[in-house]
Short mmCIF file of N, CA, C and O in Angstrom, two decimals:
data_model
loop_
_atom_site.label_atom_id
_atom_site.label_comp_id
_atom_site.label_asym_id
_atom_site.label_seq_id
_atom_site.Cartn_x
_atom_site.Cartn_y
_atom_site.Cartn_z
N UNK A 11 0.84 -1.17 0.00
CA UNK A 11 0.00 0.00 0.00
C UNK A 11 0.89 1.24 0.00
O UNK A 11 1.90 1.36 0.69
N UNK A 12 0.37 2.19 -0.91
CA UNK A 12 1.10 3.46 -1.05
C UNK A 12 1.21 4.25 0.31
O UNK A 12 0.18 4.39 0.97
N UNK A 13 2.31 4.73 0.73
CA UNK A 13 2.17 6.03 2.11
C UNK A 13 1.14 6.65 2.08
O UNK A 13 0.37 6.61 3.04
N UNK A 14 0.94 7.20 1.24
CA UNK A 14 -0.28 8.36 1.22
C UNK A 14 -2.01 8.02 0.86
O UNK A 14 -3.03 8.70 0.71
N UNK A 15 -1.63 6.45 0.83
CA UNK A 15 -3.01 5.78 0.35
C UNK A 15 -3.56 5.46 1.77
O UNK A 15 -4.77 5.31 1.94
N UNK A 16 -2.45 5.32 3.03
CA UNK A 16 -3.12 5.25 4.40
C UNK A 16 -3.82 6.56 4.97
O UNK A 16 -4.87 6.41 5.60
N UNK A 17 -3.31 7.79 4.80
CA UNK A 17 -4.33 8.64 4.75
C UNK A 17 -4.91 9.30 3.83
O UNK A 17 -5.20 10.48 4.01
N UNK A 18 -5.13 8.79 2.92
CA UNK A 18 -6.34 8.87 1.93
C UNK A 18 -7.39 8.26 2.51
O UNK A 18 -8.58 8.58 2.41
N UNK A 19 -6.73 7.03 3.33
CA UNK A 19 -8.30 6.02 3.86
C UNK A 19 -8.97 6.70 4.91
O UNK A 19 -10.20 6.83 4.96
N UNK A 20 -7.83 7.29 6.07
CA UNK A 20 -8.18 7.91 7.20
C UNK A 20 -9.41 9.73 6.95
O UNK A 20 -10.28 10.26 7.62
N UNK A 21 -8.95 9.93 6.05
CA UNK A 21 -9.63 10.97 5.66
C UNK A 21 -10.95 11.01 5.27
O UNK A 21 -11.65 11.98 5.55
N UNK A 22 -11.45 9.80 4.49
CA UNK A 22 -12.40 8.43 4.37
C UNK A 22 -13.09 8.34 5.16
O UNK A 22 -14.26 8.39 4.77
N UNK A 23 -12.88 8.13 6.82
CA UNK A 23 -13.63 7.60 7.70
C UNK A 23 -12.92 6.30 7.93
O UNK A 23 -13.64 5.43 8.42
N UNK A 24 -11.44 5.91 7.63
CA UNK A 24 -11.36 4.52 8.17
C UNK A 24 -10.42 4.66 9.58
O UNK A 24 -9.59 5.54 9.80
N UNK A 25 -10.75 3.60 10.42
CA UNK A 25 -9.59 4.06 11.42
C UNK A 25 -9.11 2.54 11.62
O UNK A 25 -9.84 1.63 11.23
N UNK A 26 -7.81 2.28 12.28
CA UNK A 26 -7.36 1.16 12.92
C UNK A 26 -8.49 0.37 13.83
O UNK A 26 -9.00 0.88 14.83
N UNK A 27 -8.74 -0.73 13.42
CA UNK A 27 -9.13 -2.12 14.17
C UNK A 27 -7.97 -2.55 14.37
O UNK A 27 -6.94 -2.26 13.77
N UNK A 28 -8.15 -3.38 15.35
CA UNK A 28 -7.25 -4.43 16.06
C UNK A 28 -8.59 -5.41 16.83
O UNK A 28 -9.44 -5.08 17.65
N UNK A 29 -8.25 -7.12 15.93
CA UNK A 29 -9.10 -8.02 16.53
C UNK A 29 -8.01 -9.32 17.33
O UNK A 29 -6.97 -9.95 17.11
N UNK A 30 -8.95 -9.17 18.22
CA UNK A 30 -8.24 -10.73 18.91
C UNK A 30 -8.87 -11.80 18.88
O UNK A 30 -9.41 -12.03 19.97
N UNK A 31 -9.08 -12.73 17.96
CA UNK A 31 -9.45 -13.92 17.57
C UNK A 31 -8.79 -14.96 18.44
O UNK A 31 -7.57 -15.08 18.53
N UNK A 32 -9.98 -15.95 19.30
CA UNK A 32 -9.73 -17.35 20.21
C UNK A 32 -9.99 -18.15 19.47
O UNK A 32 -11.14 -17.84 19.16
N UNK A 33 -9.67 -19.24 18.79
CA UNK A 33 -9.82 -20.10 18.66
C UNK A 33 -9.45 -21.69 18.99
O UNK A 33 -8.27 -21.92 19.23
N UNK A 34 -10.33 -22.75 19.01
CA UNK A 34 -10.24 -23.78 18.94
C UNK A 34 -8.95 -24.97 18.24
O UNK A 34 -9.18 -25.42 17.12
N UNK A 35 -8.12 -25.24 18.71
CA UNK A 35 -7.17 -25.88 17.94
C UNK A 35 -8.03 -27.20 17.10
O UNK A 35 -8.69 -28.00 17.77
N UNK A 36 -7.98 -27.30 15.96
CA UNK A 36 -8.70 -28.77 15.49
C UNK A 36 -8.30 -29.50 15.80
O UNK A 36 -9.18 -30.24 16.23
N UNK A 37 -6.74 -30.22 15.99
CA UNK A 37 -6.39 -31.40 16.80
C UNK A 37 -6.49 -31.38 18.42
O UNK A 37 -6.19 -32.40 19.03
N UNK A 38 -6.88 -30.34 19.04
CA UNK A 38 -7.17 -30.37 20.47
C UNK A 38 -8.17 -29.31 20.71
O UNK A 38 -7.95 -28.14 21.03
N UNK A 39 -9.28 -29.88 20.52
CA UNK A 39 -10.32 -28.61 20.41
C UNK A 39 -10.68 -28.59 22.03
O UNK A 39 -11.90 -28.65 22.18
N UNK A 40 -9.99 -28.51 23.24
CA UNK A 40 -9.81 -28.60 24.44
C UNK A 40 -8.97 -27.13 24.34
O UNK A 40 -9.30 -26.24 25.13
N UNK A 41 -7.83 -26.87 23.30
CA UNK A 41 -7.26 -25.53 23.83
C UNK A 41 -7.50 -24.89 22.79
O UNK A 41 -7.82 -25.18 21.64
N UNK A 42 -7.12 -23.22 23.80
CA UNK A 42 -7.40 -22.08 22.40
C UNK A 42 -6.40 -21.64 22.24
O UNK A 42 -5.57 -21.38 23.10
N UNK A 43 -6.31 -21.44 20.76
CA UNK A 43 -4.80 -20.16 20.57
C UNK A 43 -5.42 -18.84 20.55
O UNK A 43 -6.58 -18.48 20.74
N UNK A 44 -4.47 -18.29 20.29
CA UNK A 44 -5.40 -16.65 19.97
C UNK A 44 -4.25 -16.15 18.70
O UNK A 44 -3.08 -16.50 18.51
N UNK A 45 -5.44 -14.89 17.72
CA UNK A 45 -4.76 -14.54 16.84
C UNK A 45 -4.83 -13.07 16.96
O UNK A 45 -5.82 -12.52 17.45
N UNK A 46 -3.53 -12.23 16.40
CA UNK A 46 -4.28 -10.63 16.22
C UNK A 46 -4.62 -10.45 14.96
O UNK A 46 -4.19 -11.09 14.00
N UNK A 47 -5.58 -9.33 14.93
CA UNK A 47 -5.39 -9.37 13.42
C UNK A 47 -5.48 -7.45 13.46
O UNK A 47 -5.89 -6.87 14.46
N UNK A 48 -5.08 -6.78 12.32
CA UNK A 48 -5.19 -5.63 12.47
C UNK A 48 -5.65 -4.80 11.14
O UNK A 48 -4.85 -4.97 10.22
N UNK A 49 -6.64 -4.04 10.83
CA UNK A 49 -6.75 -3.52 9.41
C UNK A 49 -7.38 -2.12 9.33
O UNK A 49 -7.70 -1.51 10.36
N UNK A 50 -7.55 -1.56 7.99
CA UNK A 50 -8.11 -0.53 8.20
C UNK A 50 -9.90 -0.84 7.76
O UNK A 50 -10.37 -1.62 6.93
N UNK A 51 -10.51 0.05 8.62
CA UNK A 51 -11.82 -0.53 8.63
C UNK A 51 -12.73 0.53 9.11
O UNK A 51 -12.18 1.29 9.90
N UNK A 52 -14.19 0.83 8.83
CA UNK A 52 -15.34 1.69 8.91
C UNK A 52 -15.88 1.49 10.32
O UNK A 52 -16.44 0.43 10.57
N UNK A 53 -15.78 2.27 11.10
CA UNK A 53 -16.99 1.67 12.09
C UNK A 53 -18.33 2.22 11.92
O UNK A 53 -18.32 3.07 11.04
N UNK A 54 -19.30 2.08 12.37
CA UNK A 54 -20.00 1.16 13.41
C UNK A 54 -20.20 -0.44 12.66
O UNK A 54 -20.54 -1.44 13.28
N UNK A 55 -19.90 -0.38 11.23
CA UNK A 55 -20.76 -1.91 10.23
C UNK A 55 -19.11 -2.71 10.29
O UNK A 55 -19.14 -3.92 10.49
N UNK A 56 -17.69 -2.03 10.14
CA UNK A 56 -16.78 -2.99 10.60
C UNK A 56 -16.91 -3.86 9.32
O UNK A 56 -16.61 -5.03 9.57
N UNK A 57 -17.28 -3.66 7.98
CA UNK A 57 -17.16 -4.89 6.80
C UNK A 57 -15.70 -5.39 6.73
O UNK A 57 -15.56 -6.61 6.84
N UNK A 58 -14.93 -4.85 6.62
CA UNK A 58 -13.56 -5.58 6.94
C UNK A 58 -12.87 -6.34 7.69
O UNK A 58 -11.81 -6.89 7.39
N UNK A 59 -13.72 -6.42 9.16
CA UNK A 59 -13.55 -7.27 9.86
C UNK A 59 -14.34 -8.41 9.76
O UNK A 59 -13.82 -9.48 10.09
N UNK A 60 -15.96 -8.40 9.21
CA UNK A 60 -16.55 -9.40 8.98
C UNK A 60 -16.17 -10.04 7.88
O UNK A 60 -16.48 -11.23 7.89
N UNK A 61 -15.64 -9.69 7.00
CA UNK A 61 -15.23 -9.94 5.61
C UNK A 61 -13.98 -11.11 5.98
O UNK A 61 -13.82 -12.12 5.30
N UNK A 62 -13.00 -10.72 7.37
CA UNK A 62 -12.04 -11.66 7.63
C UNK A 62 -13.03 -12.86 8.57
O UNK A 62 -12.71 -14.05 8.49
N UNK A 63 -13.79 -12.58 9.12
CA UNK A 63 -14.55 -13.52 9.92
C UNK A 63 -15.43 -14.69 9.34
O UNK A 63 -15.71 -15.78 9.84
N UNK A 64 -15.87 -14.01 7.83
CA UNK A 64 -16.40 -15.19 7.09
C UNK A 64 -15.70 -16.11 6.33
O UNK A 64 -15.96 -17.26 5.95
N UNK A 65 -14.12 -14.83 6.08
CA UNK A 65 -12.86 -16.05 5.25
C UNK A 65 -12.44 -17.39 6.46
O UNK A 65 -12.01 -18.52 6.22
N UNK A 66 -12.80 -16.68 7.92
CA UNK A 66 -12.40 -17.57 8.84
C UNK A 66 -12.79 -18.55 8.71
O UNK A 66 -12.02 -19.48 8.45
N UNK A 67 -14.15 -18.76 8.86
CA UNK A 67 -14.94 -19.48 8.86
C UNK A 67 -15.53 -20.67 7.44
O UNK A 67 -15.95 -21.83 7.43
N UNK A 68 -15.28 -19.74 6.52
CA UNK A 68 -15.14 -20.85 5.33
C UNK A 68 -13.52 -21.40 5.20
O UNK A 68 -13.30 -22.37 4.48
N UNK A 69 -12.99 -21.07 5.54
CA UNK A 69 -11.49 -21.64 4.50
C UNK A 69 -10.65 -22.25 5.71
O UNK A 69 -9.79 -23.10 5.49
N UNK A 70 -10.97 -21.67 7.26
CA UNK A 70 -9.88 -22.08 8.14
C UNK A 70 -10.65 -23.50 9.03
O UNK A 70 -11.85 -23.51 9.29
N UNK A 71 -9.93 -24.37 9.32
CA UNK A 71 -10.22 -25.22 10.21
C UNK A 71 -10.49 -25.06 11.72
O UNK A 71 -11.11 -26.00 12.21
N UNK A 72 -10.24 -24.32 12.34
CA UNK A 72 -9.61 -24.27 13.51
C UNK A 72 -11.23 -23.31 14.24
O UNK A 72 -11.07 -22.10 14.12
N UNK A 73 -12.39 -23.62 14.80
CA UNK A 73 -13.60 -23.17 14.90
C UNK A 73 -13.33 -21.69 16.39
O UNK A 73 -13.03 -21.85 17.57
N UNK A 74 -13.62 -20.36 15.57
CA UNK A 74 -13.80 -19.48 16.62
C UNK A 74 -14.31 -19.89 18.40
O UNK A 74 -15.12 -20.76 18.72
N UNK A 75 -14.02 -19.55 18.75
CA UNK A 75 -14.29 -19.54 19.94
C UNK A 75 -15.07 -17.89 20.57
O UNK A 75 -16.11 -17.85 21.22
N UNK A 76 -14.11 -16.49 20.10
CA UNK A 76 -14.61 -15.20 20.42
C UNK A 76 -13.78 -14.51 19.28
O UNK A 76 -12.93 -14.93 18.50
N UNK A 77 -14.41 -13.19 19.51
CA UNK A 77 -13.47 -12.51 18.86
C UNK A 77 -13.74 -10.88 19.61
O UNK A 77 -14.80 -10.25 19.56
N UNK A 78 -12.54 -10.48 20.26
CA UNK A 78 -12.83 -9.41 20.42
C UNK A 78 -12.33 -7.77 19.64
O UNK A 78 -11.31 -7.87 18.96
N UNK A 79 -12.90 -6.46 19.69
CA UNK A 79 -12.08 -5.88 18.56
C UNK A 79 -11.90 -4.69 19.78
O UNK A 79 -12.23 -4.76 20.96
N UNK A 80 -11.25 -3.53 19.02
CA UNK A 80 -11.23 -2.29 19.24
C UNK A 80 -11.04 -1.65 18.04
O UNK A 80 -10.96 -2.37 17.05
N UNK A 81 -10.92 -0.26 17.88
CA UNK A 81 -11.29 0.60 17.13
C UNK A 81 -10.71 2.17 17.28
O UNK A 81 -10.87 2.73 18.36
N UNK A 82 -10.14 2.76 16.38
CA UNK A 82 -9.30 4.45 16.81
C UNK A 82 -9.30 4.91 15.44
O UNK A 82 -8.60 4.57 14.49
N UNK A 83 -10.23 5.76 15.54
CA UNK A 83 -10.33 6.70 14.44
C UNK A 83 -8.59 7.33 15.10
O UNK A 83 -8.19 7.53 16.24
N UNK A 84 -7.68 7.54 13.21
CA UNK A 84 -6.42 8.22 13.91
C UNK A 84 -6.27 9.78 13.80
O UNK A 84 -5.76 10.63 14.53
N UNK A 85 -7.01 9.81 12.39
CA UNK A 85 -7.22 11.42 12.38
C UNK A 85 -8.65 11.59 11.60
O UNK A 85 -9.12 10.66 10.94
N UNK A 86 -9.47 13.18 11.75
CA UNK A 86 -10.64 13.23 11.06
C UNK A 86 -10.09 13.99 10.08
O UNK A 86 -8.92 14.36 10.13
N UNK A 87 -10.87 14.28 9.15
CA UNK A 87 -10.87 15.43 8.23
C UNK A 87 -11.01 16.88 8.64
O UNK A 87 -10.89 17.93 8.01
N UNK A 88 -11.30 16.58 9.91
CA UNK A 88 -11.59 18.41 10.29
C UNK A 88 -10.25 18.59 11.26
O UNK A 88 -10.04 19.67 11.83
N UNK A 89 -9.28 17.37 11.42
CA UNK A 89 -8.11 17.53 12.20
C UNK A 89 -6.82 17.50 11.18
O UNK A 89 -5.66 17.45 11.58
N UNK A 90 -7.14 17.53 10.02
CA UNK A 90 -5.90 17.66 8.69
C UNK A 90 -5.88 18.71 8.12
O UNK A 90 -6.96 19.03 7.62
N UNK A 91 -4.95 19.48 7.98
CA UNK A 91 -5.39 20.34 6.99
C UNK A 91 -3.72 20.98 6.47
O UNK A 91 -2.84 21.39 7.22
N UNK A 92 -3.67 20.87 4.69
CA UNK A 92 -2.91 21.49 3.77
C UNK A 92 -2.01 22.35 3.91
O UNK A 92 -2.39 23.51 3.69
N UNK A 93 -0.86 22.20 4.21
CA UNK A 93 0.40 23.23 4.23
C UNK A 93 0.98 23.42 3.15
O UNK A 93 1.66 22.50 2.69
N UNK A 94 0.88 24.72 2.41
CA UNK A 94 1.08 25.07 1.06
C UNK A 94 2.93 25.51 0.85
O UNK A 94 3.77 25.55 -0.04
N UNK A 95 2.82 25.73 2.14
CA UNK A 95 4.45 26.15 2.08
C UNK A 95 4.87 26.20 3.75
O UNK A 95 4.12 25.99 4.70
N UNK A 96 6.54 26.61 3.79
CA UNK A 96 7.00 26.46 4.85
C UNK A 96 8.37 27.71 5.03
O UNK A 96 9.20 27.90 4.14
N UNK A 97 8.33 28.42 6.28
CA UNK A 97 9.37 29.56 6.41
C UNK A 97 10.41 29.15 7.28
O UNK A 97 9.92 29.13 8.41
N UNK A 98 11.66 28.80 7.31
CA UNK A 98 12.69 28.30 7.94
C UNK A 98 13.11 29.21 8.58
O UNK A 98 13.22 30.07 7.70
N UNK A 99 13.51 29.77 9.68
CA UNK A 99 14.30 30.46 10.10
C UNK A 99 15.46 30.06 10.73
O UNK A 99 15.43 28.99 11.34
N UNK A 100 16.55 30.74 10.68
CA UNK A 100 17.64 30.54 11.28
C UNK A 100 18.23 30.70 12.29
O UNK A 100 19.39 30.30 12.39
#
């Protein structure tokens, strides 16, 4: 991903998720591992996180147990703003 394509997203409305996925080991479905996972993503609907939750669930073996998230908008659009130039002093 381009530098400037991460705040292109943030400007967007996307902010950092961070999920912690428990799951079930398939050969010992007695213990859980846990996974992080981290992306950029919309809140309150979160499609990017469900979007990894259904790849979970179709393609991975290993059956959820929880998943917990959080969420940080990092900057808004009304907290950015354009510096056209710059005066150095010495």
């Amino acid at each position: 991903m381009r530098p400037h394509a991460d705040m292109e997203m943030m400007l967007k409305g996307y902010g950092l998720t961070t999920a912690e996925f428990l799951y079930h080991l398939p050969d010992h479905p007695r213990l859980l591992q846990s996974f992080i996972w981290q992306q950029y993503d919309i809140a309150p609907d979160f499609p990017e996180l469900f979007r990894f939750i259904d790849f979970w669930n179709e393609k991975l073996e290993g059956p959820l147990h929880s998943v917990t998230y959080t969420h940080c908008h990092l900057v808004a659009s009304s907290e950015w703003r354009n510096v056209t130039g710059e005066v150095v002093l010495h």
